[in-house]
Each structure stands twice: as C-alpha cells, then as structure tokens.
mmCIF file of C-alpha atoms and ligand atoms in Angstrom:
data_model
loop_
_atom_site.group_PDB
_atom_site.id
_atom_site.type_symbol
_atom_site.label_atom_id
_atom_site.label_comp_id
_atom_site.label_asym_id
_atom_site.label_seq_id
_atom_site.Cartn_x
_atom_site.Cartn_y
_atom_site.Cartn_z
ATOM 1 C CA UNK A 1 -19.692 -46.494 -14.161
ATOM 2 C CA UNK A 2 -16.141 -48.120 -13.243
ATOM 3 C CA UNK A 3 -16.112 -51.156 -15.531
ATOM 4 C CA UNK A 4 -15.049 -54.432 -13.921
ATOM 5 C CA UNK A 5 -12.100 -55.453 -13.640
ATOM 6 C CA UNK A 6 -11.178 -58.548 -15.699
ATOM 7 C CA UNK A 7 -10.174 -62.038 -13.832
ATOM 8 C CA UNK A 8 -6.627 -61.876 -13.511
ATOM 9 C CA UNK A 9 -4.623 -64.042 -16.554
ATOM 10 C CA UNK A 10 -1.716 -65.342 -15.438
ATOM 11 C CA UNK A 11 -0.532 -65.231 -18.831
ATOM 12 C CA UNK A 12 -1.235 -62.094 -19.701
ATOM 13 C CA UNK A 13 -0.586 -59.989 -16.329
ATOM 14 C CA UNK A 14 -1.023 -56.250 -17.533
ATOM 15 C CA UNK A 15 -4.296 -56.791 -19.329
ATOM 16 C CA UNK A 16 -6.976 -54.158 -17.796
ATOM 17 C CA UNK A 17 -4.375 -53.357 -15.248
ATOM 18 C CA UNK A 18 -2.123 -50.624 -16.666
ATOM 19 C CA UNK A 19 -2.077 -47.953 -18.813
ATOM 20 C CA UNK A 20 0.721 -46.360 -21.046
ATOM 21 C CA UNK A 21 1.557 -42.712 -21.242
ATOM 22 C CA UNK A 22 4.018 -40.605 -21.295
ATOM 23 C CA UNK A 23 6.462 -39.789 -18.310
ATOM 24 C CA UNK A 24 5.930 -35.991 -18.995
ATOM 25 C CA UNK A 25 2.313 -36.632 -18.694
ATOM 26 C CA UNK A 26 1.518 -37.792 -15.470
ATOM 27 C CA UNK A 27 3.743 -35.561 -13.974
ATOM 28 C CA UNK A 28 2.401 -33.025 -15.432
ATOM 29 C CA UNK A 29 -1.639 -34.111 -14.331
ATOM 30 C CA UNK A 30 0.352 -34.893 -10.866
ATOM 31 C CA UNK A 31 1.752 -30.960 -10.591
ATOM 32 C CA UNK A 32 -1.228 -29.310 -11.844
ATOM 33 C CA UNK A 33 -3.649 -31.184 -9.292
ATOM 34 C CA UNK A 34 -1.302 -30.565 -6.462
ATOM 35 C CA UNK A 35 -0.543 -26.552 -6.553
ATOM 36 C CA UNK A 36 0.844 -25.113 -3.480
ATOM 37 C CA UNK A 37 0.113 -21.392 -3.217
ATOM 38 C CA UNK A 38 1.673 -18.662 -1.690
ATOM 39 C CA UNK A 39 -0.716 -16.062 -1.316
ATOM 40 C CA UNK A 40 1.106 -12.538 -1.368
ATOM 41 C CA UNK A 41 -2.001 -10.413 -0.764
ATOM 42 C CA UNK A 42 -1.347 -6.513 -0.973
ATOM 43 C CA UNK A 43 -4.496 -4.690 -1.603
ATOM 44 C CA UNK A 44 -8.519 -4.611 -2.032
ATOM 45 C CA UNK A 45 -8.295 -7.842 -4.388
ATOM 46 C CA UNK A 46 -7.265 -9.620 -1.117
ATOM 47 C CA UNK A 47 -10.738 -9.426 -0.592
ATOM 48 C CA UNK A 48 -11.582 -11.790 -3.620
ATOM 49 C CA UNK A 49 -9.389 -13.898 -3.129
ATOM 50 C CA UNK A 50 -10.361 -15.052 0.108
ATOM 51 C CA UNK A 51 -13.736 -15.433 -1.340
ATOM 52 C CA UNK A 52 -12.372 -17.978 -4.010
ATOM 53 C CA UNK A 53 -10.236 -19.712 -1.589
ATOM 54 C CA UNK A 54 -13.236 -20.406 0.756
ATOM 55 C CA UNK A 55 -16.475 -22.667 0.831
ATOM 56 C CA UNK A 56 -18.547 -20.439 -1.487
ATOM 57 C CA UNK A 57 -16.102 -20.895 -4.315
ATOM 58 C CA UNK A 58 -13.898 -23.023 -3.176
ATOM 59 C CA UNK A 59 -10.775 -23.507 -4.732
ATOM 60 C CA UNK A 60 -9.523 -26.651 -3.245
ATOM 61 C CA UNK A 61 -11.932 -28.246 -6.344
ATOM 62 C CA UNK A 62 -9.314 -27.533 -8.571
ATOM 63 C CA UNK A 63 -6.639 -29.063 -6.098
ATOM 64 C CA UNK A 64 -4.681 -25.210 -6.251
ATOM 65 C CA UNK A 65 -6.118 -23.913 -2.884
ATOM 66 C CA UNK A 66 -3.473 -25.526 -0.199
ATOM 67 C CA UNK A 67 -1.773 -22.188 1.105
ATOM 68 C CA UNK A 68 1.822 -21.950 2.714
ATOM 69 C CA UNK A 69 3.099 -19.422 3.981
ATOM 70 C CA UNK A 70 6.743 -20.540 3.367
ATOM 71 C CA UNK A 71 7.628 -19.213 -0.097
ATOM 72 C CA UNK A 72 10.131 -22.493 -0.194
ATOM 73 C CA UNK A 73 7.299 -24.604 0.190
ATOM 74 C CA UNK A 74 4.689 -23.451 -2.294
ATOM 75 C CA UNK A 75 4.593 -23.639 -6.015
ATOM 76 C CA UNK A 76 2.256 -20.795 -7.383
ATOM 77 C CA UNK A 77 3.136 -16.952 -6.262
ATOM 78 C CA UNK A 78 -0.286 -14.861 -6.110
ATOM 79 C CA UNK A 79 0.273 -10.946 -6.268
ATOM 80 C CA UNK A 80 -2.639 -9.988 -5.174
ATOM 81 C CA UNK A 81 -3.012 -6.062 -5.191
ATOM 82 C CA UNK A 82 -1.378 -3.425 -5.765
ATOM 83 C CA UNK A 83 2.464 -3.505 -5.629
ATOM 84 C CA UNK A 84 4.782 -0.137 -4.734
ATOM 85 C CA UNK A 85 8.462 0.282 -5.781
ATOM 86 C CA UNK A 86 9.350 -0.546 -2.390
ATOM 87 C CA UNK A 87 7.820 -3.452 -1.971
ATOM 88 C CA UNK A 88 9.057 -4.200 -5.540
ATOM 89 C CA UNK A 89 12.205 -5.834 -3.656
ATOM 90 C CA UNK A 90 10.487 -7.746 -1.492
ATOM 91 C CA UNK A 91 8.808 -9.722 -4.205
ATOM 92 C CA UNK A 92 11.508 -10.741 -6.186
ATOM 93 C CA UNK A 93 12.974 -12.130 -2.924
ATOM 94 C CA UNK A 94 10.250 -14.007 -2.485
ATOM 95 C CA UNK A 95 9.863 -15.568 -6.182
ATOM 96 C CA UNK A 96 13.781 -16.388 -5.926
ATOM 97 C CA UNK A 97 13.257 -18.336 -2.506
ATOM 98 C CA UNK A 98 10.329 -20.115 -4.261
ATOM 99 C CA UNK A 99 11.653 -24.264 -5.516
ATOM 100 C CA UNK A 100 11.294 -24.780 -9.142
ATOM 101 C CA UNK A 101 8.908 -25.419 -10.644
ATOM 102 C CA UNK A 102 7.444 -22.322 -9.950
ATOM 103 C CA UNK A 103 4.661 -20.345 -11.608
ATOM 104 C CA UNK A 104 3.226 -16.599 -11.347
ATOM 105 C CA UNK A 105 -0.214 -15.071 -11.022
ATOM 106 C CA UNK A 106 -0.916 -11.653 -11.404
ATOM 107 C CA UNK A 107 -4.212 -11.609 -9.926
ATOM 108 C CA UNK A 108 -6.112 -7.977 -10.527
ATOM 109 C CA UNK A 109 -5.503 -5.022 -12.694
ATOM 110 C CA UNK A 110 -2.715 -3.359 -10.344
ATOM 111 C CA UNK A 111 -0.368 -6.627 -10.397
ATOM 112 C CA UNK A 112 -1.023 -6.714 -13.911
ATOM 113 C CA UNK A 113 -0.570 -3.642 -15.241
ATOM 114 C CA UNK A 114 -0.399 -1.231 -12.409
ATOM 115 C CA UNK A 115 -4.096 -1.028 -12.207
ATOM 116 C CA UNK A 116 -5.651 2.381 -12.114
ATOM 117 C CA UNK A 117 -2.341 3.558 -9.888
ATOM 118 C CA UNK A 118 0.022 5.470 -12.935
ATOM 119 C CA UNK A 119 2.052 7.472 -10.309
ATOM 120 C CA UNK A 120 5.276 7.592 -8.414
ATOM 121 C CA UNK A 121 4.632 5.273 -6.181
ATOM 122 C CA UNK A 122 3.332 2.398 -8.196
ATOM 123 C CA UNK A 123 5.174 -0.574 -9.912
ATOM 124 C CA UNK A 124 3.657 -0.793 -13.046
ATOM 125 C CA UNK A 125 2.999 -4.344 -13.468
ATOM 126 C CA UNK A 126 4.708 -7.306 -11.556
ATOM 127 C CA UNK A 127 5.837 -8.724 -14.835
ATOM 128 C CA UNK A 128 8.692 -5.615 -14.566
ATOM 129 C CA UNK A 129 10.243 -7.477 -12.228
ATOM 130 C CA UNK A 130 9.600 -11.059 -12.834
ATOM 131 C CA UNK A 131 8.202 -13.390 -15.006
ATOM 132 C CA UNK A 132 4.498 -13.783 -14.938
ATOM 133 C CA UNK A 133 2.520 -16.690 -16.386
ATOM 134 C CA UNK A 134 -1.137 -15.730 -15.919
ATOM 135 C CA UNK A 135 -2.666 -12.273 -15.606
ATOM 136 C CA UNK A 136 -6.383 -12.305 -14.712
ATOM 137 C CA UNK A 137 -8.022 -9.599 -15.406
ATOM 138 C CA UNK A 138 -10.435 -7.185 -13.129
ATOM 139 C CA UNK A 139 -10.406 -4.425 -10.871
ATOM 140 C CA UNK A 140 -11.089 -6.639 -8.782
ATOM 141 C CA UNK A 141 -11.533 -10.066 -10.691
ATOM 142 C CA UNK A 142 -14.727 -11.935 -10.280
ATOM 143 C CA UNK A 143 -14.054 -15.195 -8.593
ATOM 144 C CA UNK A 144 -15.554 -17.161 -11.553
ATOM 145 C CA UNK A 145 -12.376 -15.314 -14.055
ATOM 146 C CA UNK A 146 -9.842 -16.292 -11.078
ATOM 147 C CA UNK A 147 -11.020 -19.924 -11.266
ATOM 148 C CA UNK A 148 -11.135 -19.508 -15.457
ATOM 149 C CA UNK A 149 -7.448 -18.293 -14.508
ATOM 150 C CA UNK A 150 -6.799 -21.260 -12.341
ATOM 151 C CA UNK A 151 -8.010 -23.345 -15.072
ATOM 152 C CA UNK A 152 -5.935 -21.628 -17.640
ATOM 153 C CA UNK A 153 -3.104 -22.264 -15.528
ATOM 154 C CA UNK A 154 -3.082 -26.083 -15.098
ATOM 155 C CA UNK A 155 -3.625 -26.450 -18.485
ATOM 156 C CA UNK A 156 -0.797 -24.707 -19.325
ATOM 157 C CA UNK A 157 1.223 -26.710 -16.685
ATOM 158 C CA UNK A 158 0.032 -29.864 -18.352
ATOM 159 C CA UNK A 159 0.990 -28.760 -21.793
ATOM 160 C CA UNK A 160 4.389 -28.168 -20.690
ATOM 161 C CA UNK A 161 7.837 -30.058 -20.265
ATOM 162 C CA UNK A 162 8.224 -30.998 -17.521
ATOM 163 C CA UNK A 163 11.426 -30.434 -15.537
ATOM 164 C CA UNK A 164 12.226 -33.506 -13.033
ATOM 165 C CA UNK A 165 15.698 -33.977 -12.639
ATOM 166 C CA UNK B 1 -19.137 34.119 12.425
ATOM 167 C CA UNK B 2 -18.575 34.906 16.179
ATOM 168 C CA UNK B 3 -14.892 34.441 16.809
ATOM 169 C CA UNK B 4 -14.341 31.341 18.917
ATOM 170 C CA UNK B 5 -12.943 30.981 22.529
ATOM 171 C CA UNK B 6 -9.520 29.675 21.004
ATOM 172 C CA UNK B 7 -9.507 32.649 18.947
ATOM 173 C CA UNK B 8 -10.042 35.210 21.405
ATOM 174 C CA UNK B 9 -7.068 33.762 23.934
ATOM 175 C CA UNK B 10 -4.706 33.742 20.825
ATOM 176 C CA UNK B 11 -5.256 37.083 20.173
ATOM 177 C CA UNK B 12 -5.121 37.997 23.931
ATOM 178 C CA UNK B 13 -2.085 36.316 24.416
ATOM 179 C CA UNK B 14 -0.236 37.169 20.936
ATOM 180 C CA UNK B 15 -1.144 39.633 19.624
ATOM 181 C CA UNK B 16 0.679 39.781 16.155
ATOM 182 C CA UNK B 17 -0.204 35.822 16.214
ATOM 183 C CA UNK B 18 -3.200 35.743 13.865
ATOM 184 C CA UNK B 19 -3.063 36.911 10.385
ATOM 185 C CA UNK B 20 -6.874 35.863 9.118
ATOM 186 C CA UNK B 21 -9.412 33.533 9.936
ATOM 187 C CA UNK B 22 -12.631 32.010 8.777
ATOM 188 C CA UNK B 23 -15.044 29.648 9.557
ATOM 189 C CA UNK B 24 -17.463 27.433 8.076
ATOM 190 C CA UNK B 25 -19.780 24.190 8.819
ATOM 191 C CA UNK B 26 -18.961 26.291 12.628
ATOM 192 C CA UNK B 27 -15.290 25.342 12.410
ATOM 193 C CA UNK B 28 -13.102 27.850 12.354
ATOM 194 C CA UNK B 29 -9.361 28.455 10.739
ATOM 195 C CA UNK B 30 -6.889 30.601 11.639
ATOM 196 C CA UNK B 31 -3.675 31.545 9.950
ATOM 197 C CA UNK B 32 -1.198 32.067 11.890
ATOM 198 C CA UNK B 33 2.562 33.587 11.244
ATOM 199 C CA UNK B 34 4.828 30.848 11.391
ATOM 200 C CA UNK B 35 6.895 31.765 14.217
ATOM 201 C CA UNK B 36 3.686 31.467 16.381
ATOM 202 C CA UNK B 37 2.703 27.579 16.212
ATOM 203 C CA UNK B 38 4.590 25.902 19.096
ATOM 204 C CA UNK B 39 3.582 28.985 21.206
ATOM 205 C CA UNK B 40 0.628 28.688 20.324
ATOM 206 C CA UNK B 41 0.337 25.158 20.261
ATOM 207 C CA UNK B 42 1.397 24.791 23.821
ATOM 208 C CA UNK B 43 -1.822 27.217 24.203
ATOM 209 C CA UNK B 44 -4.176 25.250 22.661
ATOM 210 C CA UNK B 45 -3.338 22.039 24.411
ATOM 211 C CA UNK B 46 -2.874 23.185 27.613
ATOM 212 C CA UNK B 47 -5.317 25.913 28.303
ATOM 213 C CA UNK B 48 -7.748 24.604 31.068
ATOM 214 C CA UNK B 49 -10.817 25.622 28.752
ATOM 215 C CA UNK B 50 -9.217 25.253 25.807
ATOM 216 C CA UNK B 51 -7.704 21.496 25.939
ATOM 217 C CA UNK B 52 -7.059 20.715 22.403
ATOM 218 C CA UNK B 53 -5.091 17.150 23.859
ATOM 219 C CA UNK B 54 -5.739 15.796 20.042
ATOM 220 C CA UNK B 55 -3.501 16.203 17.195
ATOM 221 C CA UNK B 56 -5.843 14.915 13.993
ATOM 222 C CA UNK B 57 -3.417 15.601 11.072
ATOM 223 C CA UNK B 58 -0.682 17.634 9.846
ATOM 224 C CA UNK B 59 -0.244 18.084 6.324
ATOM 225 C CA UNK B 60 0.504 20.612 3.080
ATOM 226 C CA UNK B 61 -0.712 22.074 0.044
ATOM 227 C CA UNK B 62 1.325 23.366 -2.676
ATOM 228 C CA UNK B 63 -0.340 26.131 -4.527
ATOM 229 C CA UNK B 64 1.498 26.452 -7.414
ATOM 230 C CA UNK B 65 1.604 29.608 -8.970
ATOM 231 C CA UNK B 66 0.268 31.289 -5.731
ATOM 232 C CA UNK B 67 2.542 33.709 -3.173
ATOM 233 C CA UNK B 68 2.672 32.338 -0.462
ATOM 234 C CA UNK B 69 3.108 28.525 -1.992
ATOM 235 C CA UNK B 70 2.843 26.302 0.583
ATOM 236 C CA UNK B 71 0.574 25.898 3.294
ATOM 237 C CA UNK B 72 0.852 23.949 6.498
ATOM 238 C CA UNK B 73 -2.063 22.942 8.163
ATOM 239 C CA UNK B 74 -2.680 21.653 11.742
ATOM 240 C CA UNK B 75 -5.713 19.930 12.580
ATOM 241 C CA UNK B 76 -6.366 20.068 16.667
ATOM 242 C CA UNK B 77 -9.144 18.528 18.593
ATOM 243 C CA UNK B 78 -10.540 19.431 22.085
ATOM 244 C CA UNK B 79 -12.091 15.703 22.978
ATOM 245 C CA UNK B 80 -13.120 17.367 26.283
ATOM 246 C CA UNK B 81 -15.268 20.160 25.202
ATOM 247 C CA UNK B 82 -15.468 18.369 21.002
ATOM 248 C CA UNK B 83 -14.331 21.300 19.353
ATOM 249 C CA UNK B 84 -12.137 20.936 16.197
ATOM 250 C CA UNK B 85 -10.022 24.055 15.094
ATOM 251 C CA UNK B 86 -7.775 24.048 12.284
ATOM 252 C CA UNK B 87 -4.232 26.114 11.993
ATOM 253 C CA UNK B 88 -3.026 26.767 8.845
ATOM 254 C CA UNK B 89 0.499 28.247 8.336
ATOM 255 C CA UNK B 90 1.480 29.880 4.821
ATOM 256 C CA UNK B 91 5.244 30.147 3.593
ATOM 257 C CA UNK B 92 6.934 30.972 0.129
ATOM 258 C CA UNK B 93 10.556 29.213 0.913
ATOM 259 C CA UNK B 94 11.209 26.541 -1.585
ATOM 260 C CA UNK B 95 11.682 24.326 2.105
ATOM 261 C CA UNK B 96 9.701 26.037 4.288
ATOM 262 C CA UNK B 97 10.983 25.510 7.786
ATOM 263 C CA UNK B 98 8.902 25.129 10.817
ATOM 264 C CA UNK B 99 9.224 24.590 14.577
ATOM 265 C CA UNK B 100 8.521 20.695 15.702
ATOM 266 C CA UNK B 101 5.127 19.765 17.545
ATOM 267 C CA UNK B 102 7.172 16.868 18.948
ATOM 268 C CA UNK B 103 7.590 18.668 22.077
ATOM 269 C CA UNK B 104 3.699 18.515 22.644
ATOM 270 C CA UNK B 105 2.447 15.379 20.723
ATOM 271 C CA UNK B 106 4.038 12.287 19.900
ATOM 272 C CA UNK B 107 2.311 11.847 17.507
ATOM 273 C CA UNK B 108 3.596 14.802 15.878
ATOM 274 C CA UNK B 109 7.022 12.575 15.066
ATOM 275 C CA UNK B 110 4.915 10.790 12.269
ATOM 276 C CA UNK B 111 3.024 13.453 10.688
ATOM 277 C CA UNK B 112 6.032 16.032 10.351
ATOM 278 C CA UNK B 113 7.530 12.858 9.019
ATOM 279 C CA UNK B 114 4.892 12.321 6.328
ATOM 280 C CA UNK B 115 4.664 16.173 5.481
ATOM 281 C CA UNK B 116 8.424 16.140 4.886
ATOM 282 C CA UNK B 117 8.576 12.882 3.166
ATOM 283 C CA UNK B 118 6.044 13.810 0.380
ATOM 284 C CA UNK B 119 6.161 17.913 0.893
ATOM 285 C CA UNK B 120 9.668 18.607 1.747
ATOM 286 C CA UNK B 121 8.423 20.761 4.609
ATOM 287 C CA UNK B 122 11.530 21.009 7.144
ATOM 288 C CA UNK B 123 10.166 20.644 10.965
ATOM 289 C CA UNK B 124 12.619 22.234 13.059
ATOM 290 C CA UNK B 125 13.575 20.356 16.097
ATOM 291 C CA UNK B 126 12.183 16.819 15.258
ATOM 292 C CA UNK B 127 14.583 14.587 16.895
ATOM 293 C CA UNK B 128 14.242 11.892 13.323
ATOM 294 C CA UNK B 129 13.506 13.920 9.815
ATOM 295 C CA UNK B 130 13.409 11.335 7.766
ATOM 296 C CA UNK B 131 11.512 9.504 5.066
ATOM 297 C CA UNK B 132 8.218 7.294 6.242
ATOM 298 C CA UNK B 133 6.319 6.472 3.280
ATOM 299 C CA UNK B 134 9.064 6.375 0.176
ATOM 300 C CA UNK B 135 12.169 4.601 0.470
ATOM 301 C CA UNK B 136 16.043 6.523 0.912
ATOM 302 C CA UNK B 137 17.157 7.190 -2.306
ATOM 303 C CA UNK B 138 14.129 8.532 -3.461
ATOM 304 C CA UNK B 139 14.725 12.351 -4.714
ATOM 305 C CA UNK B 140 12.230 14.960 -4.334
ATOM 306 C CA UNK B 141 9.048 15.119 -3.212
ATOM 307 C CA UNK B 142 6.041 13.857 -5.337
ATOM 308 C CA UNK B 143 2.736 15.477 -3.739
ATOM 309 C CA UNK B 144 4.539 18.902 -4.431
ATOM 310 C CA UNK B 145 2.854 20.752 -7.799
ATOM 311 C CA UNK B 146 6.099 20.514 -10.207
ATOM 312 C CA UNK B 147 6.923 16.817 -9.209
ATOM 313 C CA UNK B 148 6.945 15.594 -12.850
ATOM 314 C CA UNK B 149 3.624 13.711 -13.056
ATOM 315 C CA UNK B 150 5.673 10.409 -15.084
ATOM 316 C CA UNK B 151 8.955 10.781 -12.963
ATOM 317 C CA UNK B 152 9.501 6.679 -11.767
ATOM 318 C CA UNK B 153 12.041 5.859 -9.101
ATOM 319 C CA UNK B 154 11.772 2.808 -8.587
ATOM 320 C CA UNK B 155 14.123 0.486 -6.706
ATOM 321 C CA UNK B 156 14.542 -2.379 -8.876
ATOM 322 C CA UNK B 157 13.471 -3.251 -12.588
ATOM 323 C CA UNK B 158 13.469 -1.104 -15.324
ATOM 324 C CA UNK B 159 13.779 2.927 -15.215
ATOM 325 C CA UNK B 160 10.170 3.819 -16.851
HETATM 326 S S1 SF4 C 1 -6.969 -4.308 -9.192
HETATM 327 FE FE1 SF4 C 1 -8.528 -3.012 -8.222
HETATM 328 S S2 SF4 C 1 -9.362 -4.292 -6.577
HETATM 329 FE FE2 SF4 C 1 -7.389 -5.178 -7.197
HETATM 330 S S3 SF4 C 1 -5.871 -4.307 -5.835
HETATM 331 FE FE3 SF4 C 1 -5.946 -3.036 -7.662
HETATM 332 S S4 SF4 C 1 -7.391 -1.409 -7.159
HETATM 333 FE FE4 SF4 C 1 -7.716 -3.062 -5.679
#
C-alpha cells in the first residue's frame, strides 16, 4: 500500500517528501536497473540466451535485457560461446570501444574456462584477455543460473563505487 | 563386390591408375597413384554415364606410424545417376604434393585450402594456397598426428 502523502506544511517543506541517501547509492540502483547489453554470441549457448532474453524468461524484469549492437553504446559485454584465438582480437576491440562503466559476462563453460574445447584452436577462458566480472556456469547455463548471474551482477554493481566524473 | 561402372572406365582408360579398391554399405573406394587424380578426375566428372558434377569433401588422415602416412581422400558425387565414389590417394612425403582440382570444381579452392591449412597437404596448381581456418602466423599444422596435443598459438594474451 503507498501511504498517503501528508498535507503539505509550509513550515516544514521536506517532511514525507524526500529521502536522504547517499550519492553513490542511487547511482548505483540507477546503473544496475538500466544495463545496456551487448550481446557477443559465438556458439550453442547463443541458443540460451535468446531464451532468457525473450517472453518466456524475460530478462527485461531485471531492467538488463535492452540490446545494442553498438559496443559504444552498451554497458554489459556477453561472451556467449565459445571463443578461438582468432577471434581473441576481435573481443578485446570490442571491450576497449565499450564507455566506462563497463562490466563482463562470461556466459557458459567455453567463455569461462574454455569449456570442453582444450585444443589449438581454443582461447581458454575470456578472462585471458580481459577482465571478467561474472562467470555463469553451464554447458550451456540454464536460464534460471543466467538470471541468478544477472542478479549477482547488479548487486555487485550496487555494492560498488561508483565512478561519475 | 562387383566392380562399379567408374571402376571399370578407370581401369580401361589408365591402366596403372588403380592400386586397390573396396567397397562397403555398396560404395566403393579406390586408391589411386597420385599422379592419376586430375586425369582421372576430369573422367569422373565428365564421362556422359559417369557424371560425378559433385565434389562432397576433400580431406586427410595422418596415420602415424604407418608407410604410406598420409592419405588424401576425394569424395565425388554423381547427382544424376546418385552414386557416391570415394578416391583416396596415399603418400609418405612429409608435404605430400598433389595436382589442384581447381581446374574442375570451384569448389575445390576451399577444400585444398582447408586440407593444407590443418594437413599441410601442398595442392599443386591452386591459384591461392593459403590458410582458411587458422590465422597467418600460425606454424604447423594441428590435425596432423605429432602436432603437440598442448601447443597454444594464440594471437593475443598469454603464451599457455
Ligand atoms: S559452454 Fe557448452 S553450450 Fe556453451 S558454447 Fe560452450 S559448448 Fe556450447
């Protein structure tokens, strides 16, 4: 129930009105609600990630669903799949085009860890080549451990100082 | 198995062509000499009642340990009469070199390029021999036997 506002006092203007908290905070709730992604779908886990991203799941709950396809716009990188040494380039250029702040998923075993992929062609983990902030796990994840992920995620973007100027 | 009609016209038209065949699941292989593919190639494809117009696959395997090593092999397709026939071609070089299909298939350009990139099969007479799947720089080639199994190359980020 949204409790009633109380008849405005003249003399005491902010009463029931405002709320204090710190600077840090609220832009933190503001950047965790408001995720742009940039989906950079490789492999077979492309598969679950579309199902998270649409109705069934649906992402957009958590406010981190909004893709763009312009790594300058976005605010979360998603490696989803499996990543070869010669893509390995293509990635980094990517993350560096990306606007701070700027977080990293490594969605799936192979972006994690190199998946079940320990061969010449394979990049052994994302996180060889930049920095990653959440690894979900699963070969390929369940939606409901992407969203746990997801979850994981904003908290961790809430916790954290924020970086403004 | 009876010998197939592609059979008997190599073998009427080269003679020294075939070295040993089998068959199974009523496909047949044939080993050729290596001299022999683009000869008989041309053959295959354009023979009126032979027509193989369809060029599946061309790949390698590396028997290490064996004499001959490698092994080419060629698979064809007749999509008018849907026969399948596949050529295999055995050499003990440490590069074995072979003529181009390019001549006959487009295709061909491709597949040689994928047998050399991860083989190191030469194809004589492609008009581009170079890498498709692995980036330049790359040394060796990692489907053969005595590619180290751990050996990383990769382009950026740390060396294993
Ligand atoms: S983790 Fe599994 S499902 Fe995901 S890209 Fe790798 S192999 Fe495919």
């Amino acid at each position: 129930m949204i409790p009633s506002r109380s008849p405005f006092d003249p003399q005491n203007p902010l009463e029931g009105r405002v709320i204090t908290t710190p600077f840090d905070k609220v832009l933190g709730w503001a950047r965790k609600y408001s995720l742009f992604v940039y989906p950079f779908v490789t492999a077979c886990c492309g598969m679950e990630y579309m199902s998270v991203s649409s109705a069934h799941y649906d992402l957009d709950r958590f406010g981190a669903a909004f893709p763009r396809f312009s790594p300058r716009q976005s605010d979360v990188l998603w490696v989803v799949g499996t990543v070869s040494h010669k893509l390995a380039p293509l990635v980094r250029r990517v993350y560096d085009q990306m606007t701070d702040p700027k977080w990293v998923i490594a969605f799936g075993a192979c972006a994690s860890c190199g998946g079940p992929y320990d061969n010449y062609a394979t990049m052994q983990g994302i996180d060889t080549v930049l920095p990653v902030d959440i690894y979900i796990a699963g070969c390929p994840p369940r939606p409901e451990a992407v969203l746990d992920g997801v979850v994981k995620l904003q908290k961790m973007i809430q916790e954290s100082k924020q970086v403004w100027k | 198995m009876e010998k197939s009609l592609a059979h008997r016209k190599i073998e009427e038209k080269f003679p020294q062509a075939v070295l040993d065949s089998h068959a199974q699941h009523g496909d047949e292989t044939l080993i050729l000499r290596k001299e022999a593919i683009l000869d008989v190639a041309r053959l295959l494809k354009e023979d009126s009642e032979l027509q193989f117009n369809f060029l599946m696959d061309i790949t390698a395997v590396d028997y290490l340990g064996r004499q001959p090593r490698f092994e080419i092999v060629y698979h064809f397709m007749s999509l008018p009469f849907n026969r399948r026939l596949r050529i295999k071609l055995q050499s003990d070089d440490l590069y074995p070199t072979v003529k181009s299909l390019t001549p006959l298939w487009k295709t061909a350009n491709w597949l040689e390029r994928e047998c050399f990139d991860l083989y190191g099969i030469r194809f004589e007479g492609h008009p581009n021999l170079t890498r498709i799947m692995l980036y330049e720089g790359f040394e060796g080639h990692p489907l053969r036997k005595d590619y180290p199994k751990t050996k990383r190359q990769p382009l950026i980020g740390p060396q294993n």
